[in-house]
Amino acid sequence: MDTLPPGPRLPRAVQTLRWIVRPGAFMDEQARRFGDTFTVRLLNSPPMVFLSDPDALREVFTADPELLRAGVANELLEPVLGANSLLLLDGERHLRQRRLMLPSFHGERIAGYARTIDALAVREVASWPLREPLPLLARMQELTLRVIARVVFGVEAGPRDEALRTRLRALLDWSADRRRVVALALASATPLRDRSLGGLRAVLRPVHALLDETVRERRALDPGALAARDDVLSLLVQARDERGRPLSDAELRDELVTLLIAGHETTATAIAWALERLLRHPAALARLREELAARPAGGDWLDAVAKETLRLRPILPIVARYATAPFRLQGRTIPAGTELAPCVYLVHRRPDVYPAPHAFRPERFLERPAGTYTWIPFGGGTRRCLGVSFAMLELKTVLAAVVREAELTPADPAPERVRRHAITWAPEAGATVVVARRRPALSVV
Ligand code: HEM
């Protein structure tokens, strides 16, 4: 029988408000009442079935992507990302584009970026003021933007880099405002939405102009010069599908904006959370310092710290798939037109998988490797985050550089609460710290 799993009976407007304002408490409450599977009803959205049983997640992540689509579930982002964005495509077009892009994000390719990221991170730390409050999240946003401009777009330091970052910052500030996201979500085809889109076009146009110019110049390089470059854009310009076709200019531009939006705030927030957690767990921090003293790029402990941070403080609390036809899930038929929401937040807090789930204990990932369907900060299946290797490399490289180069204390010793920041879950006070010492001061003493 086609029936939706049970869920709260509150009016849609109330469920929407609670989901926007206190999503963690809202999910915890439903999981306590209904268990691993429950249906939430939000305004302007199909019914959403939240899932946190690892077997259910396996069924969803391995399902036919034609049947469970991710692109339609991301429709809301189209005005920002552009119609050719990997995040919005489904079916054959998604597969083709993903195959074209995957090699440029492969772990071995990406490994070469560590030195550039490390150098940018060391320079960033050297600019920090001593003994005054410093919101790390904002600094990490600046740093991840530099990393994207340099490593992904291949733009060297100089006027082009400055102009690009200023224009990207205006776009990011626009899309980080959660009122705008809510306006886009709730106000389909209303004057509010039109006004919102007008503002978006004003910040998007200068970004497109500069990206188009960069793509044109890259395409104009002779093959030898292009092959000698290692930035992601240069790799994407050279990529060909099985019929020998490259990505079009429009596809390239939309993918660059997508990489920026998908990769910037997420990674910056993850680094900020890792430092926020470490500073409140001195033993874990001391162990990391020890590891870095022996291996400046870090080893298993750094990896475990990164994984435990993303478990306990997932940047995106759910991912989504839209059922285009009835879908059999754990003996039940989910009707067509339902959204399935593998719930990162709830899976990561299952006490049967993670004993003492609320504790920050990186060693759990030394004792047991991260499971495909129990550690899902990057989603899963054919839609799993394209930038996962890149994100992990950047998170670990920056974390190592900050811990090596500076001695930080939290501005307020109390743990920072989780706050929804547009679509990401960020530290409420921006992971604010005080820099007690840093190089060169460290080396003088
Ligand atoms: C800690 C940082 C990051 C987190 C937590 C994160 C998380 C995610 C999640 C949850 C998804 C959706 C997966 C799904 O639906 O199953 C996703 C998709 C995606 N991410 Fe990331 N991401 C991060 C960093 C990055 C970076 C650095 C890039 C690129 C430079 C990137 C590019 C993408 C792209 C292109 C997709 C769409 C993949 C597709 O639809 O095929 N992400 N990411």
Short mmCIF file of C-alpha atoms and ligand atoms in Angstrom, two decimals:
data_model
loop_
_atom_site.label_atom_id
_atom_site.label_comp_id
_atom_site.label_asym_id
_atom_site.label_seq_id
_atom_site.Cartn_x
_atom_site.Cartn_y
_atom_site.Cartn_z
CA MET A 1 0.00 0.00 0.00
CA ASP A 2 1.25 3.51 -0.81
CA THR A 3 1.34 5.19 2.56
CA LEU A 4 3.72 7.66 4.05
CA PRO A 5 5.39 6.82 7.36
CA PRO A 6 3.89 8.63 10.36
CA GLY A 7 5.08 12.07 11.38
CA PRO A 8 4.14 15.18 13.34
CA ARG A 9 0.56 16.39 12.85
CA LEU A 10 1.44 20.04 13.40
CA PRO A 11 0.28 22.50 10.71
CA ARG A 12 2.72 22.83 7.80
CA ALA A 13 3.56 26.42 8.75
CA VAL A 14 4.56 25.32 12.26
CA GLN A 15 6.68 22.41 10.99
CA THR A 16 8.38 24.77 8.52
CA LEU A 17 9.11 27.32 11.21
CA ARG A 18 10.54 24.72 13.58
CA TRP A 19 12.64 23.20 10.78
CA ILE A 20 14.06 26.62 9.92
CA VAL A 21 14.61 27.89 13.45
CA ARG A 22 15.69 24.80 15.45
CA PRO A 23 16.21 21.94 13.02
CA GLY A 24 18.28 19.77 15.40
CA ALA A 25 15.73 19.85 18.23
CA PHE A 26 12.93 19.29 15.70
CA MET A 27 14.60 16.17 14.26
CA ASP A 28 15.54 14.80 17.70
CA GLU A 29 11.95 15.14 18.83
CA GLN A 30 10.51 13.34 15.80
CA ALA A 31 13.11 10.56 16.06
CA ARG A 32 12.18 10.05 19.72
CA ARG A 33 8.48 9.84 18.85
CA PHE A 34 8.55 7.96 15.54
CA GLY A 35 11.91 6.18 15.34
CA ASP A 36 14.22 5.95 12.30
CA THR A 37 11.64 6.93 9.67
CA PHE A 38 9.16 9.79 9.82
CA THR A 39 7.38 12.18 7.46
CA VAL A 40 7.69 15.95 7.73
CA ARG A 41 5.42 18.33 5.84
CA LEU A 42 6.86 21.74 4.93
CA LEU A 43 5.29 24.65 3.06
CA ASN A 44 5.80 24.66 -0.73
CA SER A 45 7.51 21.29 -0.63
CA PRO A 46 6.51 17.65 -1.19
CA PRO A 47 6.20 15.44 1.89
CA MET A 48 9.71 14.64 3.18
CA VAL A 49 10.50 11.22 4.62
CA PHE A 50 13.48 11.46 6.99
CA LEU A 51 15.61 8.30 7.15
CA SER A 52 18.33 7.31 9.61
CA ASP A 53 18.49 3.52 9.48
CA PRO A 54 21.75 2.50 7.70
CA ASP A 55 19.92 -0.23 5.71
CA ALA A 56 17.37 2.29 4.46
CA LEU A 57 20.21 4.62 3.47
CA ARG A 58 21.87 1.83 1.50
CA GLU A 59 18.62 1.21 -0.38
CA VAL A 60 18.28 4.92 -1.19
CA PHE A 61 21.91 5.55 -2.17
CA THR A 62 22.07 2.48 -4.42
CA ALA A 63 18.64 3.00 -6.05
CA ASP A 64 18.22 3.71 -9.77
CA PRO A 65 19.07 7.46 -10.09
CA GLU A 66 16.22 7.86 -12.61
CA LEU A 67 13.80 6.76 -9.92
CA LEU A 68 15.30 8.78 -7.06
CA ARG A 69 16.47 12.11 -8.41
CA ALA A 70 18.67 14.64 -6.62
CA GLY A 71 18.64 17.42 -9.24
CA VAL A 72 14.94 18.22 -8.89
CA ALA A 73 15.36 18.26 -5.12
CA ASN A 74 17.93 21.09 -5.55
CA GLU A 75 15.75 23.14 -7.94
CA LEU A 76 15.63 26.00 -5.48
CA LEU A 77 19.29 26.79 -6.23
CA GLU A 78 18.87 27.16 -9.98
CA PRO A 79 18.82 30.97 -10.09
CA VAL A 80 22.23 31.00 -8.38
CA LEU A 81 23.94 28.00 -9.97
CA GLY A 82 22.61 28.09 -13.55
CA ALA A 83 20.65 25.40 -15.39
CA ASN A 84 23.75 23.32 -16.33
CA SER A 85 24.94 22.87 -12.76
CA LEU A 86 25.86 19.31 -11.76
CA LEU A 87 23.76 19.79 -8.61
CA LEU A 88 20.62 20.36 -10.71
CA LEU A 89 21.03 17.76 -13.44
CA ASP A 90 19.55 14.27 -13.39
CA GLY A 91 19.69 11.18 -15.58
CA GLU A 92 22.01 10.95 -18.60
CA ARG A 93 23.08 14.60 -18.51
CA HIS A 94 24.11 14.29 -14.88
CA LEU A 95 26.08 11.12 -15.57
CA ARG A 96 27.87 12.61 -18.59
CA GLN A 97 28.81 15.78 -16.75
CA ARG A 98 29.87 13.92 -13.60
CA ARG A 99 32.08 11.56 -15.64
CA LEU A 100 33.68 14.57 -17.32
CA MET A 101 34.40 16.24 -14.00
CA LEU A 102 35.36 13.30 -11.78
CA PRO A 103 38.97 12.81 -12.97
CA SER A 104 39.79 16.43 -12.11
CA PHE A 105 38.74 15.73 -8.51
CA HIS A 106 40.44 12.38 -8.13
CA GLY A 107 42.48 11.93 -4.92
CA GLU A 108 45.85 11.62 -6.70
CA ARG A 109 45.26 14.71 -8.86
CA ILE A 110 44.18 16.67 -5.82
CA ALA A 111 47.16 15.67 -3.64
CA GLY A 112 49.38 18.12 -5.56
CA TYR A 113 47.31 21.05 -4.26
CA ALA A 114 48.41 20.51 -0.65
CA ARG A 115 51.52 22.72 -0.95
CA THR A 116 49.58 25.67 -2.38
CA ILE A 117 46.86 25.31 0.26
CA ASP A 118 49.46 25.05 3.03
CA ALA A 119 51.27 28.19 1.82
CA LEU A 120 48.00 30.15 1.65
CA ALA A 121 47.06 28.95 5.16
CA VAL A 122 50.45 29.88 6.67
CA ARG A 123 50.17 33.36 5.14
CA GLU A 124 46.64 33.70 6.51
CA VAL A 125 47.73 32.80 10.07
CA ALA A 126 50.66 35.24 9.88
CA SER A 127 48.15 38.08 9.31
CA TRP A 128 46.14 37.40 12.50
CA PRO A 129 46.18 39.99 15.30
CA LEU A 130 47.33 38.87 18.74
CA ARG A 131 45.26 38.95 21.95
CA GLU A 132 41.95 40.15 20.50
CA PRO A 133 38.80 38.27 19.45
CA LEU A 134 39.13 36.74 15.99
CA PRO A 135 36.14 35.05 14.34
CA LEU A 136 37.73 32.04 12.67
CA LEU A 137 34.76 31.27 10.44
CA ALA A 138 35.12 34.61 8.63
CA ARG A 139 38.89 34.08 8.26
CA MET A 140 38.33 30.58 6.90
CA GLN A 141 35.79 31.90 4.40
CA GLU A 142 38.41 34.32 3.15
CA LEU A 143 41.00 31.55 2.96
CA THR A 144 38.78 29.00 1.18
CA LEU A 145 37.88 31.70 -1.33
CA ARG A 146 41.58 32.27 -2.04
CA VAL A 147 42.05 28.52 -2.39
CA ILE A 148 39.20 28.26 -4.90
CA ALA A 149 40.41 31.26 -6.94
CA ARG A 150 43.95 29.84 -7.09
CA VAL A 151 43.50 26.08 -7.23
CA VAL A 152 40.10 25.66 -8.89
CA PHE A 153 39.92 28.70 -11.19
CA GLY A 154 43.70 28.91 -11.67
CA VAL A 155 43.82 32.69 -11.16
CA GLU A 156 47.20 33.87 -9.84
CA ALA A 157 47.57 36.61 -7.20
CA GLY A 158 47.08 40.04 -8.84
CA PRO A 159 44.33 42.39 -10.06
CA ARG A 160 42.30 39.61 -11.69
CA ASP A 161 42.39 37.61 -8.46
CA GLU A 162 41.37 40.69 -6.44
CA ALA A 163 38.49 41.51 -8.79
CA LEU A 164 37.33 37.91 -8.88
CA ARG A 165 37.33 37.57 -5.12
CA THR A 166 35.50 40.90 -4.63
CA ARG A 167 32.80 39.87 -7.07
CA LEU A 168 32.54 36.34 -5.68
CA ARG A 169 32.30 37.75 -2.16
CA ALA A 170 29.29 39.90 -3.20
CA LEU A 171 27.59 36.81 -4.65
CA LEU A 172 28.39 34.70 -1.58
CA ASP A 173 27.15 37.42 0.79
CA TRP A 174 23.92 37.53 -1.18
CA SER A 175 23.38 33.78 -1.03
CA ALA A 176 24.49 33.45 2.61
CA ASP A 177 21.56 35.57 3.77
CA ARG A 178 19.02 33.08 4.99
CA ARG A 179 16.11 35.49 4.50
CA ARG A 180 16.84 35.38 0.78
CA VAL A 181 16.95 31.60 0.74
CA VAL A 182 13.63 31.53 2.59
CA ALA A 183 12.16 34.11 0.18
CA LEU A 184 13.19 31.97 -2.80
CA ALA A 185 11.79 28.85 -1.17
CA LEU A 186 8.50 30.16 0.05
CA ALA A 187 7.54 32.84 -2.38
CA SER A 188 7.40 31.14 -5.77
CA ALA A 189 6.32 33.66 -8.42
CA THR A 190 5.51 36.50 -6.06
CA PRO A 191 6.81 40.09 -6.08
CA LEU A 192 9.05 39.15 -3.15
CA ARG A 193 10.74 36.46 -5.23
CA ASP A 194 11.05 38.79 -8.24
CA ARG A 195 12.72 41.44 -6.11
CA SER A 196 15.00 38.83 -4.66
CA LEU A 197 15.96 37.56 -8.13
CA GLY A 198 16.64 41.12 -9.32
CA GLY A 199 19.17 41.53 -6.51
CA LEU A 200 20.74 38.20 -7.40
CA ARG A 201 21.18 39.13 -11.05
CA ALA A 202 23.01 42.29 -10.02
CA VAL A 203 25.66 40.32 -8.12
CA LEU A 204 25.78 37.42 -10.56
CA ARG A 205 26.37 39.41 -13.76
CA PRO A 206 29.86 40.70 -12.81
CA VAL A 207 30.88 37.19 -11.67
CA HIS A 208 29.74 35.66 -14.97
CA ALA A 209 31.58 38.33 -16.97
CA LEU A 210 34.88 37.59 -15.24
CA LEU A 211 34.45 33.81 -15.36
CA ASP A 212 33.55 33.95 -19.07
CA GLU A 213 36.68 35.99 -19.74
CA THR A 214 38.82 33.50 -17.76
CA VAL A 215 37.33 30.54 -19.66
CA ARG A 216 37.91 32.29 -23.03
CA GLU A 217 41.56 32.96 -22.18
CA ARG A 218 42.09 29.39 -20.99
CA ARG A 219 40.57 27.98 -24.18
CA ALA A 220 42.83 30.24 -26.25
CA LEU A 221 46.03 28.76 -24.77
CA ASP A 222 47.99 26.43 -27.02
CA PRO A 223 47.65 22.73 -26.05
CA GLY A 224 51.15 22.55 -24.54
CA ALA A 225 50.59 25.56 -22.26
CA LEU A 226 47.17 24.25 -21.24
CA ALA A 227 48.50 20.77 -20.47
CA ALA A 228 51.23 22.28 -18.27
CA ARG A 229 48.64 23.86 -15.98
CA ASP A 230 47.21 21.92 -13.05
CA ASP A 231 44.24 24.01 -11.89
CA VAL A 232 40.79 22.41 -12.02
CA LEU A 233 39.48 24.76 -14.72
CA SER A 234 42.35 23.88 -17.07
CA LEU A 235 41.61 20.18 -16.52
CA LEU A 236 37.92 20.73 -17.17
CA VAL A 237 38.68 22.64 -20.40
CA GLN A 238 40.62 19.60 -21.63
CA ALA A 239 38.07 16.98 -20.49
CA ARG A 240 36.23 15.02 -23.21
CA ASP A 241 33.28 12.62 -22.95
CA GLU A 242 33.24 9.19 -24.65
CA ARG A 243 32.17 10.84 -27.91
CA GLY A 244 35.03 13.31 -27.72
CA ARG A 245 32.85 16.29 -26.81
CA PRO A 246 34.10 18.93 -24.33
CA LEU A 247 32.04 20.88 -21.79
CA SER A 248 30.39 23.90 -23.46
CA ASP A 249 31.12 27.47 -22.30
CA ALA A 250 27.75 27.65 -20.51
CA GLU A 251 28.39 24.29 -18.81
CA LEU A 252 31.86 25.36 -17.71
CA ARG A 253 30.60 28.62 -16.27
CA ASP A 254 27.73 27.01 -14.36
CA GLU A 255 30.10 24.35 -12.99
CA LEU A 256 32.57 26.99 -11.79
CA VAL A 257 29.80 28.78 -9.90
CA THR A 258 28.64 25.40 -8.56
CA LEU A 259 32.12 24.49 -7.30
CA LEU A 260 32.34 27.86 -5.61
CA ILE A 261 28.95 27.62 -3.89
CA ALA A 262 29.28 23.91 -3.03
CA GLY A 263 32.89 24.07 -1.92
CA HIS A 264 33.50 27.38 -0.22
CA GLU A 265 31.19 27.84 2.74
CA THR A 266 31.05 24.09 3.47
CA THR A 267 34.81 23.68 3.80
CA ALA A 268 35.29 26.96 5.70
CA THR A 269 32.62 25.89 8.19
CA ALA A 270 34.16 22.44 8.63
CA ILE A 271 37.59 23.93 9.44
CA ALA A 272 36.01 26.39 11.88
CA TRP A 273 34.15 23.56 13.65
CA ALA A 274 37.27 21.39 13.85
CA LEU A 275 39.14 24.18 15.63
CA GLU A 276 36.13 25.00 17.83
CA ARG A 277 35.97 21.35 18.96
CA LEU A 278 39.73 20.89 19.38
CA LEU A 279 40.08 24.01 21.53
CA ARG A 280 37.52 22.54 23.94
CA HIS A 281 39.26 19.15 24.01
CA PRO A 282 42.85 19.89 25.08
CA ALA A 283 43.93 16.22 25.09
CA ALA A 284 42.83 15.77 21.47
CA LEU A 285 44.62 19.01 20.54
CA ALA A 286 47.81 17.99 22.38
CA ARG A 287 47.82 14.66 20.55
CA LEU A 288 47.48 16.49 17.24
CA ARG A 289 50.39 18.82 18.12
CA GLU A 290 52.50 15.78 18.89
CA GLU A 291 51.62 14.11 15.61
CA LEU A 292 52.35 17.32 13.65
CA ALA A 293 55.72 17.72 15.38
CA ALA A 294 56.72 14.34 13.94
CA ARG A 295 54.83 14.67 10.63
CA PRO A 296 54.05 18.30 9.64
CA ALA A 297 51.29 17.20 7.24
CA GLY A 298 49.64 15.01 9.88
CA GLY A 299 48.67 11.35 9.93
CA ASP A 300 45.92 9.09 11.30
CA TRP A 301 45.03 11.34 14.23
CA LEU A 302 44.50 14.38 11.99
CA ASP A 303 42.32 12.23 9.74
CA ALA A 304 40.32 10.99 12.75
CA VAL A 305 39.87 14.56 14.04
CA ALA A 306 38.54 15.66 10.62
CA LYS A 307 36.12 12.71 10.46
CA GLU A 308 34.89 13.13 14.03
CA THR A 309 34.28 16.85 13.42
CA LEU A 310 32.13 16.09 10.36
CA ARG A 311 30.29 13.37 12.30
CA LEU A 312 29.41 15.51 15.31
CA ARG A 313 28.97 18.78 13.44
CA PRO A 314 27.73 17.83 9.95
CA ILE A 315 27.73 20.87 7.71
CA LEU A 316 24.58 19.83 5.86
CA PRO A 317 22.06 18.00 8.09
CA ILE A 318 20.25 16.12 5.32
CA VAL A 319 20.53 15.25 1.65
CA ALA A 320 17.49 14.77 -0.58
CA ARG A 321 16.14 12.50 -3.33
CA TYR A 322 12.83 12.94 -5.13
CA ALA A 323 10.84 9.79 -5.98
CA THR A 324 9.60 10.01 -9.58
CA ALA A 325 7.68 6.70 -9.21
CA PRO A 326 6.53 4.55 -6.27
CA PHE A 327 9.63 3.32 -4.44
CA ARG A 328 9.92 0.13 -2.38
CA LEU A 329 11.77 0.86 0.84
CA GLN A 330 12.10 -1.63 3.68
CA GLY A 331 8.90 -3.44 2.74
CA ARG A 332 6.87 -0.27 2.35
CA THR A 333 5.93 1.56 -0.85
CA ILE A 334 6.78 5.25 -0.78
CA PRO A 335 4.45 7.09 -3.17
CA ALA A 336 5.73 8.99 -6.22
CA GLY A 337 6.16 12.69 -5.53
CA THR A 338 7.74 12.15 -2.10
CA GLU A 339 11.13 13.50 -1.11
CA LEU A 340 13.40 11.07 0.74
CA ALA A 341 15.82 12.72 3.13
CA PRO A 342 18.77 10.60 4.33
CA CYS A 343 19.38 12.37 7.61
CA VAL A 344 23.08 12.96 8.20
CA TYR A 345 22.46 14.49 11.62
CA LEU A 346 20.45 11.56 13.03
CA VAL A 347 22.60 8.74 11.56
CA HIS A 348 25.70 10.35 13.03
CA ARG A 349 24.12 10.27 16.48
CA ARG A 350 22.99 6.66 16.54
CA PRO A 351 24.22 5.20 19.86
CA ASP A 352 24.33 1.68 18.34
CA VAL A 353 26.95 2.89 15.82
CA TYR A 354 28.62 5.63 17.84
CA PRO A 355 28.70 4.91 21.60
CA ALA A 356 28.43 8.16 23.62
CA PRO A 357 27.33 9.87 20.40
CA HIS A 358 27.44 13.41 21.76
CA ALA A 359 31.07 13.15 22.84
CA PHE A 360 33.93 14.42 20.61
CA ARG A 361 36.08 11.26 20.45
CA PRO A 362 38.28 11.14 17.32
CA GLU A 363 39.69 7.77 18.48
CA ARG A 364 36.45 6.08 17.46
CA PHE A 365 37.67 6.37 13.85
CA LEU A 366 40.97 4.71 14.78
CA GLU A 367 39.05 1.83 16.38
CA ARG A 368 36.63 1.38 13.48
CA PRO A 369 36.72 2.83 9.95
CA ALA A 370 33.99 5.20 8.80
CA GLY A 371 31.06 3.22 7.33
CA THR A 372 29.65 3.95 3.87
CA TYR A 373 26.10 4.22 5.24
CA THR A 374 26.85 5.41 8.78
CA TRP A 375 29.29 8.27 8.10
CA ILE A 376 27.62 10.37 5.42
CA PRO A 377 28.67 14.03 5.71
CA PHE A 378 29.23 13.96 1.94
CA GLY A 379 26.01 12.09 1.05
CA GLY A 380 26.18 8.90 -0.96
CA GLY A 381 25.80 6.93 -4.18
CA THR A 382 26.14 8.53 -7.61
CA ARG A 383 25.42 11.93 -6.09
CA ARG A 384 28.07 11.77 -3.37
CA CYS A 385 29.97 15.04 -3.06
CA LEU A 386 32.23 15.46 -6.08
CA GLY A 387 34.67 17.48 -3.99
CA VAL A 388 35.08 14.99 -1.11
CA SER A 389 38.84 14.40 -1.66
CA PHE A 390 39.41 18.08 -2.20
CA ALA A 391 37.43 19.02 0.91
CA MET A 392 39.21 16.48 3.14
CA LEU A 393 42.61 17.58 1.82
CA GLU A 394 41.82 21.25 2.40
CA LEU A 395 40.33 20.63 5.84
CA LYS A 396 43.34 18.60 7.00
CA THR A 397 45.97 20.84 5.41
CA VAL A 398 44.54 24.04 6.87
CA LEU A 399 43.96 22.45 10.27
CA ALA A 400 47.56 21.24 10.38
CA ALA A 401 48.89 24.67 9.37
CA VAL A 402 46.81 26.56 11.96
CA VAL A 403 47.74 24.18 14.81
CA ARG A 404 51.45 24.28 13.85
CA GLU A 405 51.60 28.05 13.39
CA ALA A 406 49.43 29.43 16.21
CA GLU A 407 48.40 28.94 19.79
CA LEU A 408 44.71 29.74 20.13
CA THR A 409 42.29 29.92 23.03
CA PRO A 410 38.51 30.10 22.71
CA ALA A 411 37.13 33.63 23.26
CA ASP A 412 34.45 32.00 25.44
CA PRO A 413 35.21 28.57 26.91
CA ALA A 414 31.58 27.40 26.55
CA PRO A 415 30.97 25.27 23.46
CA GLU A 416 29.50 27.23 20.56
CA ARG A 417 25.96 26.29 19.65
CA VAL A 418 24.96 25.19 16.17
CA ARG A 419 23.31 27.88 14.09
CA ARG A 420 21.78 27.54 10.64
CA HIS A 421 23.69 29.86 8.30
CA ALA A 422 21.79 29.95 4.95
CA ILE A 423 21.96 26.21 4.27
CA THR A 424 24.99 25.20 6.36
CA TRP A 425 25.15 24.52 10.10
CA ALA A 426 27.76 26.86 11.53
CA PRO A 427 29.17 27.76 14.98
CA GLU A 428 26.91 30.41 16.47
CA ALA A 429 29.66 32.87 17.44
CA GLY A 430 31.69 32.23 14.28
CA ALA A 431 34.24 30.07 16.15
CA THR A 432 35.73 33.13 17.80
CA VAL A 433 39.19 32.68 19.29
CA VAL A 434 42.03 34.73 20.73
CA VAL A 435 45.48 34.22 19.24
CA ALA A 436 47.83 33.83 22.23
CA ARG A 437 50.99 33.32 20.17
CA ARG A 438 51.89 32.69 16.59
CA ARG A 439 54.92 32.53 14.41
CA PRO A 440 57.21 34.42 14.17
CA ALA A 441 56.52 35.17 17.87
CA LEU A 442 56.52 31.41 18.52
CA SER A 443 60.00 30.98 17.12
CA VAL A 444 61.40 33.94 19.09
CA VAL A 445 60.40 32.59 22.48
C1 HEM B 1 33.45 19.84 4.14
C2 HEM B 1 33.11 20.26 2.95
C3 HEM B 1 31.96 19.70 2.13
C4 HEM B 1 30.83 19.06 2.52
C5 HEM B 1 30.40 18.72 3.95
C6 HEM B 1 30.09 18.72 1.32
C7 HEM B 1 28.89 18.03 1.30
C8 HEM B 1 28.18 17.70 0.15
C9 HEM B 1 26.93 16.99 0.15
C10 HEM B 1 26.20 16.48 1.39
C11 HEM B 1 26.54 16.86 -1.14
C12 HEM B 1 25.27 16.16 -1.64
C13 HEM B 1 25.50 14.66 -1.69
C14 HEM B 1 24.28 13.82 -1.95
O1 HEM B 1 23.22 14.36 -2.37
O2 HEM B 1 24.38 12.60 -1.74
C15 HEM B 1 27.54 17.48 -1.97
C16 HEM B 1 27.49 17.55 -3.35
C17 HEM B 1 28.44 18.20 -4.11
N1 HEM B 1 29.59 18.81 -3.67
FE1 HEM B 1 30.24 18.90 -1.74
N2 HEM B 1 30.78 19.18 0.23
C18 HEM B 1 31.93 19.78 0.66
C19 HEM B 1 32.92 20.35 -0.12
C20 HEM B 1 32.91 20.40 -1.50
C21 HEM B 1 33.97 20.93 -2.30
C22 HEM B 1 35.30 21.47 -1.78
C23 HEM B 1 33.55 20.86 -3.61
C24 HEM B 1 34.27 21.27 -4.88
C25 HEM B 1 35.33 21.99 -4.96
C26 HEM B 1 32.22 20.27 -3.61
C27 HEM B 1 31.46 20.02 -4.74
C28 HEM B 1 30.26 19.34 -4.75
C29 HEM B 1 29.49 19.07 -5.97
C30 HEM B 1 29.85 19.49 -7.38
C31 HEM B 1 28.36 18.32 -5.57
C32 HEM B 1 27.24 17.77 -6.48
C33 HEM B 1 27.53 16.32 -6.87
C34 HEM B 1 26.47 15.71 -7.78
O3 HEM B 1 25.32 16.13 -7.73
O4 HEM B 1 26.83 14.79 -8.54
N3 HEM B 1 31.86 20.00 -2.30
N4 HEM B 1 28.55 17.99 -1.15
#
